[in-house]
CSV table of C-alpha atoms in Angstrom, one decimal:
chain,number,residue,atom,x,y,z
A,1,UNK,CA,5.0,-8.8,13.2
A,2,UNK,CA,4.4,-10.4,9.8
A,3,UNK,CA,3.6,-8.4,6.7
A,4,UNK,CA,1.4,-9.2,3.7
A,5,UNK,CA,2.6,-7.5,0.5
A,6,UNK,CA,0.0,-7.5,-2.2
A,7,UNK,CA,1.4,-8.3,-5.6
A,8,UNK,CA,-1.3,-10.2,-7.5
A,9,UNK,CA,-3.1,-7.5,-9.4
A,10,UNK,CA,-3.1,-7.1,-13.2
A,11,UNK,CA,-1.8,-3.5,-13.1
A,12,UNK,CA,-4.1,-2.3,-15.9
A,13,UNK,CA,-3.4,1.4,-15.3
A,14,UNK,CA,0.3,0.7,-16.2
A,15,UNK,CA,-0.4,-1.0,-19.5
A,16,UNK,CA,1.7,-1.4,-21.8
A,17,UNK,CA,4.5,-1.7,-19.2
A,18,UNK,CA,2.6,-4.5,-17.4
A,19,UNK,CA,1.8,-6.5,-20.5
A,20,UNK,CA,4.8,-8.7,-19.9
A,21,UNK,CA,5.9,-7.7,-16.4
A,22,UNK,CA,3.9,-7.7,-13.1
A,23,UNK,CA,3.7,-4.2,-11.6
A,24,UNK,CA,5.8,-4.9,-8.6
A,25,UNK,CA,8.7,-6.1,-10.9
A,26,UNK,CA,8.9,-2.9,-12.9
A,27,UNK,CA,12.3,-1.4,-12.4
A,28,UNK,CA,13.5,1.9,-11.1
A,29,UNK,CA,17.2,2.7,-10.8
A,30,UNK,CA,18.0,-0.9,-11.6
A,31,UNK,CA,15.8,-2.5,-8.9
A,32,UNK,CA,12.3,-3.7,-9.0
A,33,UNK,CA,9.7,-1.8,-7.0
A,34,UNK,CA,9.1,-4.8,-4.8
A,35,UNK,CA,12.8,-4.8,-3.8
A,36,UNK,CA,12.4,-1.3,-2.4
A,37,UNK,CA,9.2,-2.4,-0.6
A,38,UNK,CA,10.9,-5.4,1.0
A,39,UNK,CA,14.0,-3.4,1.9
A,40,UNK,CA,11.8,-0.9,3.7
A,41,UNK,CA,10.1,-3.7,5.7
A,42,UNK,CA,13.5,-5.2,6.6
A,43,UNK,CA,14.8,-1.8,7.6
A,44,UNK,CA,11.9,-1.7,10.1
A,45,UNK,CA,12.7,-5.1,11.5
A,46,UNK,CA,10.0,-7.0,9.6
A,47,UNK,CA,11.6,-10.1,8.0
A,48,UNK,CA,8.7,-12.5,7.8
A,49,UNK,CA,6.9,-11.5,4.6
A,50,UNK,CA,3.9,-13.1,2.8
A,51,UNK,CA,3.6,-12.2,-0.9
A,52,UNK,CA,0.2,-12.5,-2.5
A,53,UNK,CA,0.9,-13.3,-6.2
A,54,UNK,CA,-1.2,-14.0,-9.2
A,55,UNK,CA,-0.6,-12.3,-12.6
A,56,UNK,CA,2.8,-13.4,-14.0
A,57,UNK,CA,3.7,-14.8,-10.6
A,58,UNK,CA,6.6,-16.9,-11.9
A,59,UNK,CA,8.6,-13.7,-12.4
A,60,UNK,CA,8.2,-12.7,-8.8
A,61,UNK,CA,8.8,-16.2,-7.3
A,62,UNK,CA,11.7,-16.8,-9.6
A,63,UNK,CA,13.4,-13.5,-8.6
A,64,UNK,CA,12.8,-13.5,-4.8
A,65,UNK,CA,12.7,-17.3,-4.0
A,66,UNK,CA,12.5,-17.9,-0.3
A,67,UNK,CA,13.8,-14.4,0.4
A,68,UNK,CA,17.2,-15.5,1.8
A,69,UNK,CA,19.1,-13.5,-0.8
A,70,UNK,CA,17.4,-10.4,0.5
A,71,UNK,CA,17.7,-11.1,4.2
A,72,UNK,CA,14.1,-12.0,4.7
A,73,UNK,CA,11.8,-15.0,4.8
A,74,UNK,CA,9.2,-15.1,2.1
A,75,UNK,CA,6.0,-17.2,1.9
A,76,UNK,CA,3.7,-17.1,-1.1
A,77,UNK,CA,-0.1,-17.1,-1.4
A,78,UNK,CA,-1.0,-17.8,-5.0
A,79,UNK,CA,-4.3,-16.4,-6.4
A,80,UNK,CA,-5.9,-18.6,-9.0
A,81,UNK,CA,-8.2,-15.7,-9.7
A,82,UNK,CA,-8.0,-12.1,-8.7
A,83,UNK,CA,-9.4,-11.8,-5.2
A,84,UNK,CA,-8.8,-8.0,-4.7
A,85,UNK,CA,-6.9,-6.6,-1.8
A,86,UNK,CA,-8.6,-8.1,1.2
A,87,UNK,CA,-9.6,-11.4,-0.4
A,88,UNK,CA,-6.0,-12.2,-1.4
A,89,UNK,CA,-4.8,-12.4,2.3
A,90,UNK,CA,-7.6,-14.7,3.5
A,91,UNK,CA,-5.7,-17.9,2.7
A,92,UNK,CA,-2.9,-16.6,5.0
A,93,UNK,CA,-5.1,-16.4,8.1
A,94,UNK,CA,-3.3,-19.4,9.7
A,95,UNK,CA,0.1,-17.9,9.0
A,96,UNK,CA,-0.3,-15.1,11.5
A,97,UNK,CA,-1.2,-15.3,15.2
A,98,UNK,CA,-1.1,-11.6,16.2
A,99,UNK,CA,-1.4,-8.1,14.7
A,100,UNK,CA,-0.2,-8.0,11.1
A,101,UNK,CA,0.7,-5.5,8.4
A,102,UNK,CA,-0.7,-5.1,4.9
A,103,UNK,CA,1.4,-3.2,2.3
A,104,UNK,CA,0.7,-2.5,-1.4
A,105,UNK,CA,3.4,-3.9,-3.7
A,106,UNK,CA,3.6,-0.7,-5.7
A,107,UNK,CA,4.2,1.9,-3.0
A,108,UNK,CA,7.7,2.9,-1.6
A,109,UNK,CA,7.4,4.6,1.7
A,110,UNK,CA,9.7,6.2,4.3
A,111,UNK,CA,7.8,5.4,7.4
A,112,UNK,CA,8.6,4.3,11.0
A,113,UNK,CA,6.6,1.1,11.3
A,114,UNK,CA,7.5,0.7,15.0
A,115,UNK,CA,5.9,4.1,15.8
A,116,UNK,CA,2.9,3.1,13.8
A,117,UNK,CA,2.6,-0.2,15.7
A,118,UNK,CA,3.0,1.7,19.0
A,119,UNK,CA,0.1,4.0,18.2
A,120,UNK,CA,-1.9,1.1,16.9
A,121,UNK,CA,-1.6,-0.9,20.1
A,122,UNK,CA,-2.2,2.1,22.3
A,123,UNK,CA,-5.4,3.1,20.4
A,124,UNK,CA,-7.1,-0.3,20.7
A,125,UNK,CA,-8.3,0.1,17.1
A,126,UNK,CA,-9.0,-2.9,14.9
A,127,UNK,CA,-7.2,-1.2,12.1
A,128,UNK,CA,-4.7,1.7,11.6
A,129,UNK,CA,-4.2,3.3,8.2
A,130,UNK,CA,-1.0,5.1,7.2
A,131,UNK,CA,-1.9,8.5,5.8
A,132,UNK,CA,0.3,11.0,4.0
A,133,UNK,CA,-0.3,14.8,3.8
A,134,UNK,CA,-0.8,15.8,0.2
A,135,UNK,CA,-1.9,18.9,-1.7
A,136,UNK,CA,-3.9,19.4,-4.9
A,137,UNK,CA,-4.6,22.4,-7.1
A,138,UNK,CA,-7.9,22.8,-8.8
A,139,UNK,CA,-7.6,23.1,-12.5
A,140,UNK,CA,-10.2,25.9,-12.6
A,141,UNK,CA,-11.2,28.9,-10.6
A,142,UNK,CA,-13.8,28.2,-7.9
A,143,UNK,CA,-16.8,30.4,-7.4
A,144,UNK,CA,-18.9,30.6,-4.1
A,145,UNK,CA,-22.5,31.6,-4.6
A,146,UNK,CA,-25.2,32.9,-2.3
A,147,UNK,CA,-28.7,33.8,-3.4
A,148,UNK,CA,-27.7,33.7,-7.0
A,149,UNK,CA,-24.8,36.1,-6.5
A,150,UNK,CA,-21.1,35.6,-6.5
A,151,UNK,CA,-19.7,36.0,-3.0
A,152,UNK,CA,-16.1,34.8,-3.5
A,153,UNK,CA,-13.9,33.9,-6.4
A,154,UNK,CA,-10.8,31.7,-5.8
A,155,UNK,CA,-8.5,31.2,-8.8
A,156,UNK,CA,-7.2,27.6,-8.9
A,157,UNK,CA,-7.2,27.1,-5.1
A,158,UNK,CA,-4.9,24.6,-3.3
A,159,UNK,CA,-6.6,21.9,-1.2
A,160,UNK,CA,-4.7,20.1,1.5
A,161,UNK,CA,-5.8,16.5,2.2
A,162,UNK,CA,-4.7,13.2,3.8
A,163,UNK,CA,-4.2,10.4,1.3
A,164,UNK,CA,-4.5,6.7,2.0
A,165,UNK,CA,-0.9,5.6,1.4
A,166,UNK,CA,-1.7,1.9,1.2
A,167,UNK,CA,-0.3,0.5,4.4
A,168,UNK,CA,-2.6,-1.0,7.0
A,169,UNK,CA,-2.1,-2.5,10.4
A,170,UNK,CA,-4.7,-4.9,11.8
A,171,UNK,CA,-5.7,-6.9,14.8
A,172,UNK,CA,-5.9,-10.6,14.0
A,173,UNK,CA,-9.7,-10.5,14.5
A,174,UNK,CA,-10.0,-8.4,11.3
A,175,UNK,CA,-9.9,-11.7,9.4
A,176,UNK,CA,-13.4,-12.5,10.8
A,177,UNK,CA,-14.8,-9.3,9.1
A,178,UNK,CA,-13.0,-10.1,5.8
A,179,UNK,CA,-14.6,-13.5,5.8
A,180,UNK,CA,-18.0,-12.1,6.5
A,181,UNK,CA,-17.9,-9.3,4.0
A,182,UNK,CA,-16.3,-11.2,1.2
A,183,UNK,CA,-18.0,-14.5,1.8
A,184,UNK,CA,-14.5,-16.0,1.9
A,185,UNK,CA,-13.4,-14.8,-1.5
A,186,UNK,CA,-13.4,-11.6,-3.5
A,187,UNK,CA,-13.2,-8.6,-1.2
A,188,UNK,CA,-11.5,-5.1,-1.1
A,189,UNK,CA,-10.3,-3.2,1.9
A,190,UNK,CA,-11.3,0.3,0.9
A,191,UNK,CA,-14.6,-0.6,-0.8
A,192,UNK,CA,-15.8,-3.4,1.5
A,193,UNK,CA,-13.9,-4.1,4.7
A,194,UNK,CA,-13.3,-0.6,6.1
A,195,UNK,CA,-17.0,0.5,5.5
A,196,UNK,CA,-18.2,-2.7,7.1
A,197,UNK,CA,-15.9,-2.2,10.2
A,198,UNK,CA,-17.2,1.3,10.7
A,199,UNK,CA,-20.8,0.2,10.3
A,200,UNK,CA,-20.2,-2.4,13.0
A,201,UNK,CA,-18.9,0.3,15.3
A,202,UNK,CA,-15.3,-0.8,15.1
A,203,UNK,CA,-12.6,1.7,15.7
A,204,UNK,CA,-10.2,2.6,12.8
A,205,UNK,CA,-7.4,5.0,13.5
A,206,UNK,CA,-4.8,6.8,11.4
A,207,UNK,CA,-1.1,7.2,11.5
A,208,UNK,CA,0.1,10.3,9.6
A,209,UNK,CA,3.7,10.1,8.6
A,210,UNK,CA,6.1,12.8,7.3
A,211,UNK,CA,8.5,10.7,5.2
A,212,UNK,CA,8.4,10.1,1.5
A,213,UNK,CA,5.7,8.2,-0.4
A,214,UNK,CA,6.3,7.1,-3.9
A,215,UNK,CA,3.2,5.6,-5.5
A,216,UNK,CA,3.8,3.8,-8.8
A,217,UNK,CA,0.2,3.0,-9.6
A,218,UNK,CA,-0.1,5.1,-12.8
A,219,UNK,CA,2.0,5.6,-16.0
A,220,UNK,CA,2.7,9.2,-15.3
A,221,UNK,CA,4.1,8.4,-11.8
A,222,UNK,CA,6.2,5.5,-13.0
A,223,UNK,CA,7.7,7.5,-15.8
A,224,UNK,CA,8.5,10.4,-13.5
A,225,UNK,CA,10.1,8.3,-10.8
A,226,UNK,CA,12.2,6.1,-13.1
A,227,UNK,CA,14.0,9.2,-14.3
A,228,UNK,CA,17.7,9.0,-13.5
A,229,UNK,CA,18.4,10.1,-9.9
A,230,UNK,CA,14.8,11.0,-9.1
A,231,UNK,CA,14.0,8.2,-6.7
A,232,UNK,CA,17.5,8.4,-5.2
A,233,UNK,CA,16.9,12.1,-4.4
A,234,UNK,CA,13.6,11.3,-2.7
A,235,UNK,CA,14.8,8.4,-0.6
A,236,UNK,CA,18.1,9.9,0.5
A,237,UNK,CA,19.9,7.8,3.0
A,238,UNK,CA,17.4,4.9,2.6
A,239,UNK,CA,18.5,4.6,-1.0
A,240,UNK,CA,22.1,4.7,-0.1
A,241,UNK,CA,21.6,1.9,2.4
A,242,UNK,CA,20.2,-0.5,-0.2
């Protein structure tokens, strides 16, 4: 199986860090985020990787080259303009002949991709999304009303939910929907492709994983995870094997 890793975005939520560095090249514990992403794919047996690059692409291409130094084979898709998540992989349609994986270039995950693929094939779904159990606490107390009267009062309740972790597995025919929805160009998975697939009656399944999920999409997250020893503690043996 081949994997697309999306690295072309501007990373506006991480300004000023991304003013001179593309988001996937920001460093934690001496390594770029993208190095962790690629190491996870390699650990799962995925060594044919397609990087979509745009903003400050020279830094990514210059560092990773053809991937041989990292034990993988890397091909690049260069965005002349930002095409969003789904649009960025369209030029790579001819590079894959079977099911394929899409991974965000700013998420480090401890996930068994082989198990995800097994479930994906068995389900017959056109797409399978990796989901991670999360919890959130409301900032305020919550009041339940009935006929103008207070029935229940919950002080800052905890809500459990499943978060989209930013890893998708697709049948090859998904490219047809991406082309239709985006008109062959700008198109986003979450806002455009997945709603279109569901509207067409296509089956989308979920794979819930128990391992770690480190999302570096916001300044607060990046500053937390780049603290000395934080990521190492989260990744455990995966970090030690790098």
